[in-house]
CSV table of C-alpha atoms in Angstrom, one decimal:
chain,number,residue,atom,x,y,z
R,272,UNK,CA,20.6,-21.1,11.3
R,273,UNK,CA,21.9,-17.9,12.8
R,274,UNK,CA,20.5,-14.4,12.2
R,275,UNK,CA,23.8,-13.2,10.7
R,276,UNK,CA,24.1,-16.0,8.2
R,277,UNK,CA,23.1,-16.2,4.4
R,278,UNK,CA,20.3,-18.5,5.2
R,279,UNK,CA,18.9,-19.5,1.8
R,280,UNK,CA,22.1,-21.3,1.0
R,281,UNK,CA,22.7,-22.7,4.4
R,282,UNK,CA,19.1,-23.4,5.6
R,283,UNK,CA,17.3,-24.7,2.4
R,284,UNK,CA,17.4,-28.1,4.1
R,285,UNK,CA,15.8,-26.6,7.2
R,286,UNK,CA,13.0,-24.9,5.2
R,287,UNK,CA,12.5,-28.3,3.3
R,288,UNK,CA,12.3,-30.2,6.5
R,289,UNK,CA,9.9,-28.0,8.5
R,290,UNK,CA,8.0,-26.4,5.5
R,291,UNK,CA,8.2,-22.9,7.0
R,292,UNK,CA,9.7,-19.7,5.8
R,293,UNK,CA,10.3,-17.5,8.8
R,294,UNK,CA,11.5,-13.9,8.2
R,295,UNK,CA,11.5,-10.6,10.3
R,296,UNK,CA,11.9,-7.4,8.3
R,297,UNK,CA,13.2,-4.6,10.5
R,298,UNK,CA,13.2,-1.5,8.5
R,299,UNK,CA,12.0,1.7,10.1
R,300,UNK,CA,12.7,4.2,7.3
R,301,UNK,CA,10.0,2.9,4.9
R,302,UNK,CA,6.3,3.4,4.8
R,303,UNK,CA,4.0,0.5,5.5
R,304,UNK,CA,3.0,0.0,1.9
R,305,UNK,CA,6.7,-0.2,0.9
R,306,UNK,CA,7.2,-3.1,3.3
R,307,UNK,CA,4.0,-4.8,2.0
R,308,UNK,CA,5.6,-4.8,-1.5
R,309,UNK,CA,8.4,-6.9,0.1
R,310,UNK,CA,5.8,-9.2,1.7
R,311,UNK,CA,4.3,-9.9,-1.8
R,312,UNK,CA,7.7,-11.0,-3.1
R,313,UNK,CA,8.1,-13.2,-0.1
R,314,UNK,CA,4.7,-14.8,-0.7
R,315,UNK,CA,5.7,-15.5,-4.3
R,316,UNK,CA,8.9,-17.2,-3.0
R,317,UNK,CA,6.9,-19.3,-0.6
R,318,UNK,CA,4.2,-20.2,-3.2
R,319,UNK,CA,7.0,-21.3,-5.6
R,320,UNK,CA,8.8,-23.5,-2.9
R,321,UNK,CA,5.5,-24.6,-1.3
R,322,UNK,CA,6.5,-23.1,2.1
R,323,UNK,CA,4.3,-21.7,4.8
R,324,UNK,CA,5.2,-18.1,5.4
R,325,UNK,CA,5.6,-16.5,8.8
R,326,UNK,CA,6.4,-12.9,8.3
R,327,UNK,CA,7.1,-10.4,11.1
R,328,UNK,CA,7.2,-6.6,10.2
R,329,UNK,CA,8.9,-4.6,12.7
R,330,UNK,CA,8.8,-0.8,12.0
R,331,UNK,CA,9.3,1.8,14.7
R,332,UNK,CA,7.1,4.3,12.6
R,333,UNK,CA,4.0,2.1,13.3
R,334,UNK,CA,5.0,0.0,16.3
R,335,UNK,CA,2.5,0.0,19.1
R,336,UNK,CA,3.3,-1.6,22.5
R,337,UNK,CA,-0.5,-2.2,22.9
R,338,UNK,CA,-0.7,-4.2,19.7
R,339,UNK,CA,2.5,-6.3,19.9
R,340,UNK,CA,5.7,-6.7,17.9
R,341,UNK,CA,4.4,-7.6,14.5
R,342,UNK,CA,2.9,-4.7,12.6
R,343,UNK,CA,1.7,-7.2,9.9
R,344,UNK,CA,-0.8,-8.6,12.3
R,345,UNK,CA,-2.2,-5.2,13.2
R,346,UNK,CA,-4.1,-4.8,10.0
R,347,UNK,CA,-4.2,-8.3,8.3
R,348,UNK,CA,-5.2,-11.8,9.4
R,349,UNK,CA,-3.7,-15.1,8.1
R,350,UNK,CA,-6.1,-17.0,5.9
R,351,UNK,CA,-4.9,-20.2,7.3
R,352,UNK,CA,-3.9,-20.2,11.0
R,353,UNK,CA,-0.7,-21.8,12.0
R,354,UNK,CA,-1.0,-25.3,13.6
R,355,UNK,CA,0.4,-26.0,17.1
R,356,UNK,CA,3.2,-27.8,15.7
R,357,UNK,CA,4.1,-25.0,13.3
R,358,UNK,CA,4.0,-22.5,16.2
R,359,UNK,CA,6.3,-24.8,18.2
R,360,UNK,CA,8.7,-25.0,15.2
R,361,UNK,CA,8.7,-21.2,14.8
R,362,UNK,CA,9.8,-20.9,18.4
R,363,UNK,CA,12.5,-23.4,18.1
R,364,UNK,CA,14.0,-22.1,14.8
R,365,UNK,CA,15.8,-18.6,15.0
R,366,UNK,CA,13.9,-16.2,12.7
R,367,UNK,CA,16.2,-14.7,10.1
R,368,UNK,CA,16.2,-10.8,10.5
R,369,UNK,CA,16.9,-8.6,7.6
R,370,UNK,CA,17.2,-4.8,7.4
R,371,UNK,CA,17.5,-4.6,3.6
R,372,UNK,CA,15.2,-6.0,1.1
R,373,UNK,CA,18.1,-7.5,-0.9
R,374,UNK,CA,18.9,-9.7,2.1
R,375,UNK,CA,15.5,-11.5,1.8
R,376,UNK,CA,16.2,-15.1,1.2
R,377,UNK,CA,15.4,-16.1,-2.4
R,378,UNK,CA,14.6,-12.6,-3.5
R,379,UNK,CA,17.4,-12.3,-6.0
R,380,UNK,CA,16.4,-14.3,-9.0
R,381,UNK,CA,12.7,-14.0,-8.3
R,382,UNK,CA,11.0,-11.7,-10.8
R,383,UNK,CA,9.0,-8.6,-9.4
R,384,UNK,CA,5.4,-9.9,-8.9
R,385,UNK,CA,2.8,-8.5,-11.4
R,386,UNK,CA,-0.2,-6.6,-10.1
R,387,UNK,CA,-2.4,-9.7,-10.8
R,388,UNK,CA,0.0,-11.9,-8.9
R,389,UNK,CA,0.1,-9.6,-6.0
R,390,UNK,CA,-3.7,-9.6,-5.8
R,391,UNK,CA,-3.8,-13.4,-5.9
R,392,UNK,CA,-1.0,-14.0,-3.6
R,393,UNK,CA,-2.1,-11.6,-0.9
R,394,UNK,CA,-5.7,-12.9,-0.7
R,395,UNK,CA,-4.4,-16.5,-0.9
R,396,UNK,CA,-2.4,-15.9,2.4
R,397,UNK,CA,-4.2,-13.0,4.1
R,398,UNK,CA,-7.4,-11.3,4.7
R,399,UNK,CA,-8.1,-7.7,5.8
R,400,UNK,CA,-8.8,-6.7,9.4
R,401,UNK,CA,-12.6,-7.0,9.8
R,402,UNK,CA,-12.9,-4.0,12.1
R,403,UNK,CA,-11.1,-1.8,9.5
R,404,UNK,CA,-13.3,-3.3,6.7
R,405,UNK,CA,-16.3,-2.3,8.7
R,406,UNK,CA,-15.2,1.3,9.2
R,407,UNK,CA,-14.5,1.6,5.4
R,408,UNK,CA,-18.0,0.2,4.7
R,409,UNK,CA,-19.7,2.7,7.1
R,410,UNK,CA,-17.8,5.6,5.5
R,411,UNK,CA,-18.9,4.4,2.0
R,412,UNK,CA,-22.6,3.9,3.0
R,413,UNK,CA,-22.6,7.3,4.5
R,414,UNK,CA,-20.8,9.4,1.8
R,415,UNK,CA,-20.8,7.5,-1.5
R,416,UNK,CA,-24.2,8.3,-3.0
R,417,UNK,CA,-25.8,7.8,-6.5
R,418,UNK,CA,-23.5,7.9,-9.4
R,419,UNK,CA,-19.8,7.0,-9.8
R,420,UNK,CA,-16.9,8.1,-7.6
R,421,UNK,CA,-13.6,9.5,-8.7
R,422,UNK,CA,-10.7,8.6,-6.2
R,423,UNK,CA,-8.0,11.2,-6.0
R,424,UNK,CA,-4.7,10.6,-4.1
R,425,UNK,CA,-2.2,13.5,-3.9
R,426,UNK,CA,1.0,12.8,-2.0
R,427,UNK,CA,2.9,16.0,-1.5
R,428,UNK,CA,5.4,15.7,1.3
R,429,UNK,CA,7.9,13.2,-0.2
R,430,UNK,CA,8.7,11.2,-3.3
R,431,UNK,CA,10.8,14.3,-4.2
R,432,UNK,CA,13.7,12.3,-5.5
R,433,UNK,CA,11.7,9.5,-7.1
R,434,UNK,CA,8.9,11.5,-8.9
R,435,UNK,CA,8.3,14.8,-10.6
R,436,UNK,CA,6.9,17.4,-8.2
R,437,UNK,CA,3.1,17.7,-7.9
R,438,UNK,CA,1.4,20.6,-9.7
R,439,UNK,CA,-1.9,21.4,-8.0
R,440,UNK,CA,-3.2,23.7,-10.8
R,441,UNK,CA,-2.4,21.1,-13.4
R,442,UNK,CA,-4.2,18.4,-11.3
R,443,UNK,CA,-7.3,20.6,-11.0
R,444,UNK,CA,-7.3,21.2,-14.7
R,445,UNK,CA,-7.0,17.4,-15.3
R,446,UNK,CA,-9.9,16.6,-12.9
R,447,UNK,CA,-12.0,19.3,-14.3
R,448,UNK,CA,-11.6,18.1,-17.9
R,449,UNK,CA,-12.4,14.5,-16.9
R,450,UNK,CA,-15.5,15.5,-15.0
R,451,UNK,CA,-16.8,17.6,-17.9
R,452,UNK,CA,-16.5,14.5,-20.1
R,453,UNK,CA,-17.8,12.1,-17.6
R,454,UNK,CA,-21.1,13.6,-16.1
R,455,UNK,CA,-21.8,10.3,-14.3
R,456,UNK,CA,-19.0,11.1,-11.8
R,457,UNK,CA,-21.0,12.6,-8.9
R,458,UNK,CA,-18.4,12.6,-6.1
R,459,UNK,CA,-14.7,12.9,-5.6
R,460,UNK,CA,-13.0,11.2,-2.7
R,461,UNK,CA,-9.7,12.9,-1.9
R,462,UNK,CA,-6.9,11.4,0.2
R,463,UNK,CA,-3.9,13.6,0.8
R,464,UNK,CA,-1.2,14.6,3.2
R,465,UNK,CA,-1.3,18.2,2.0
R,466,UNK,CA,-3.1,20.6,4.5
R,467,UNK,CA,-5.9,22.7,3.2
R,468,UNK,CA,-6.1,20.8,-0.1
R,469,UNK,CA,-9.5,19.1,0.4
R,470,UNK,CA,-11.1,22.6,1.1
R,471,UNK,CA,-9.5,23.9,-2.1
R,472,UNK,CA,-11.0,21.1,-4.2
R,473,UNK,CA,-14.5,21.7,-2.5
R,474,UNK,CA,-14.4,25.3,-3.7
R,475,UNK,CA,-13.1,24.6,-7.1
R,476,UNK,CA,-15.5,21.7,-7.8
R,477,UNK,CA,-18.7,23.1,-6.5
R,478,UNK,CA,-20.7,21.0,-9.1
R,479,UNK,CA,-19.5,17.8,-7.5
R,480,UNK,CA,-19.5,16.4,-4.0
R,481,UNK,CA,-15.9,16.5,-2.6
R,482,UNK,CA,-15.4,13.9,0.2
R,483,UNK,CA,-12.6,13.3,2.6
R,484,UNK,CA,-12.0,11.9,6.0
R,485,UNK,CA,-11.9,14.6,8.5
R,486,UNK,CA,-9.8,12.5,10.8
R,487,UNK,CA,-7.1,11.9,8.2
R,488,UNK,CA,-3.8,13.2,9.2
R,489,UNK,CA,-2.1,16.1,7.3
R,490,UNK,CA,1.4,17.4,7.2
R,491,UNK,CA,1.7,21.0,8.3
R,492,UNK,CA,5.5,21.1,8.3
R,493,UNK,CA,6.3,19.3,5.0
R,494,UNK,CA,7.5,16.3,6.9
R,495,UNK,CA,6.2,13.0,5.4
R,496,UNK,CA,3.4,11.7,7.5
R,497,UNK,CA,4.9,8.2,8.1
R,498,UNK,CA,7.9,10.0,9.7
R,499,UNK,CA,5.7,12.1,12.0
R,500,UNK,CA,6.1,11.4,15.7
R,501,UNK,CA,2.9,13.5,16.6
R,502,UNK,CA,0.4,10.8,16.4
R,503,UNK,CA,-0.1,7.3,17.7
R,504,UNK,CA,1.9,4.8,15.5
R,505,UNK,CA,-1.0,2.4,15.2
R,506,UNK,CA,-3.5,5.1,14.3
R,507,UNK,CA,-1.0,6.3,11.7
R,508,UNK,CA,-0.9,2.9,10.0
R,509,UNK,CA,-4.6,2.4,10.3
R,510,UNK,CA,-5.2,5.8,8.8
R,511,UNK,CA,-3.1,4.8,5.7
R,512,UNK,CA,-4.9,1.4,5.4
R,513,UNK,CA,-8.3,2.9,5.5
R,514,UNK,CA,-7.5,5.5,2.9
R,515,UNK,CA,-6.1,2.9,0.6
R,516,UNK,CA,-9.2,0.7,1.1
R,517,UNK,CA,-11.6,3.6,0.3
R,518,UNK,CA,-9.6,4.6,-2.8
R,519,UNK,CA,-9.8,0.9,-3.9
R,520,UNK,CA,-13.7,1.2,-3.7
R,521,UNK,CA,-13.8,4.2,-6.2
R,522,UNK,CA,-14.7,3.6,-9.9
R,523,UNK,CA,-11.6,5.4,-11.2
R,524,UNK,CA,-8.4,6.4,-9.4
R,525,UNK,CA,-6.2,9.4,-10.2
R,526,UNK,CA,-3.0,9.2,-8.3
R,527,UNK,CA,0.4,10.7,-7.8
R,528,UNK,CA,3.2,8.2,-7.3
R,529,UNK,CA,2.7,6.4,-4.1
R,530,UNK,CA,2.7,2.8,-2.9
R,531,UNK,CA,-0.4,3.6,-0.7
R,532,UNK,CA,-2.6,4.3,-3.6
R,533,UNK,CA,-0.8,1.8,-5.8
R,534,UNK,CA,-2.1,-0.8,-3.4
R,535,UNK,CA,-5.7,0.3,-4.2
R,536,UNK,CA,-5.1,-1.5,-7.5
R,537,UNK,CA,-3.7,-4.6,-5.7
R,538,UNK,CA,-6.8,-4.8,-3.5
R,539,UNK,CA,-9.2,-4.0,-6.4
R,540,UNK,CA,-7.8,-5.2,-9.9
R,541,UNK,CA,-10.9,-3.8,-11.6
R,542,UNK,CA,-10.3,-0.2,-10.7
R,543,UNK,CA,-9.2,2.0,-13.5
R,544,UNK,CA,-5.9,3.9,-12.5
R,545,UNK,CA,-4.4,7.0,-14.2
R,546,UNK,CA,-1.2,8.6,-13.1
R,547,UNK,CA,-0.8,12.3,-12.4
R,548,UNK,CA,3.1,12.4,-12.3
R,549,UNK,CA,5.9,10.2,-13.3
R,550,UNK,CA,9.3,9.2,-12.1
R,551,UNK,CA,12.0,11.9,-12.0
R,552,UNK,CA,15.1,11.2,-14.0
R,553,UNK,CA,16.2,7.7,-12.9
R,554,UNK,CA,13.5,7.3,-10.4
R,555,UNK,CA,12.1,4.2,-12.2
R,556,UNK,CA,15.0,2.2,-11.1
R,557,UNK,CA,14.0,2.6,-7.5
R,558,UNK,CA,10.5,1.4,-8.2
R,559,UNK,CA,9.2,-2.2,-7.6
R,560,UNK,CA,5.9,-3.6,-6.8
R,561,UNK,CA,3.3,-2.2,-7.4
R,562,UNK,CA,4.3,1.1,-9.0
R,563,UNK,CA,6.6,-0.2,-11.7
R,564,UNK,CA,4.0,-2.0,-13.7
R,565,UNK,CA,1.8,1.1,-13.8
R,566,UNK,CA,4.6,3.3,-15.0
R,567,UNK,CA,5.8,0.8,-17.6
R,568,UNK,CA,2.2,0.3,-18.9
R,569,UNK,CA,1.9,4.0,-19.5
R,570,UNK,CA,-1.3,4.7,-17.3
R,571,UNK,CA,-0.9,8.4,-17.5
R,572,UNK,CA,-3.8,10.8,-17.7
R,573,UNK,CA,-2.4,12.6,-20.8
R,574,UNK,CA,-2.0,9.4,-22.6
R,575,UNK,CA,-5.6,8.2,-22.2
R,576,UNK,CA,-7.4,8.5,-25.5
R,577,UNK,CA,-10.8,8.3,-23.8
R,578,UNK,CA,-10.0,11.0,-21.3
C-alpha cells in the first residue's frame, strides 16, 4: 500500500484484514474546523465498514513542535485507546497521505453527514481535551450570570468568495430587535476576528452585558486569523476551539458563515442557530459539513417567524 496509490481499491483487503483505517490529511491552507469536517466523513466511512480510524491531521497553520505531528491529538482524545497490536500494525502499514479531500478513500459515494450524524459520530470516537473543557467552564462560571445568553459569531476577514459580506449595522439592528422581543436574554457572548467590534457592541447594547475573551486574537490587517504567523500555532488552534465551545454553551447562536461556529451546533445539537448571511452566488456548492445543512434548512434570522 504505497502513499501514491489509490488505496481503497488496492487496499480494501488490507483494511479488512487488520480492521484499521489509517489516513494522514496534510492540508495547510484550510482552517482547523474545515479539516474536522473531513474527519466526520472519515468516521462515517469507518463506522459503515466497521473499521478503527487512525487519523493524522497535519496542518502547518497549527503545527507545534512541542505538541507533536498530529494536530488532531492536540485538542481531542480517542474514546477507545488503540491496543498494542493496533499500534504495531499502524507502524507496519504505510499511512495513506492525502492533500485533497476528494482523495480520501471511500469519500466519493458517501453522503455528506447530517448534523445529527456528526454529533453522534464525533462523540462515539472522540472526547474533548479536558484541560480545554475546564477553561471553558471557568469562563462560563465567571461571566454567564442569571438569564439566557445570546452567542454571536462574526467572521469578517475571509469567506469573501463563499458568503455575502457582513453588514455590521444590519447585524446590530437584528440583535437589537431580538433582544427587545426576548427580555430573558441578559448577556451576549461575542466571538469575532474583527478588531474593535466587541467594544462597539458594548456601547450599543448598554442594556445587556456584552462578554468576550480578552485574550482572543483579532485581525488588524484583514488577514484571516488562521493564516496569521504572528501567534503560536497551538495557541491559535486552542483559541478557536475554546470560542467554539463557549458558543455551543449559549442558548441561541447568531452566526455569520463559518465552520467554527457551525461546529457549535455539532457539539450541542440543542442550541438554536440563526444565520446572519448566506452563500454568495454559487458559494453553496463549496459547502459541506456542517454549514450546508444549515443553509438548506433556511435557518436565517429574517425567516424566523418567532423572531
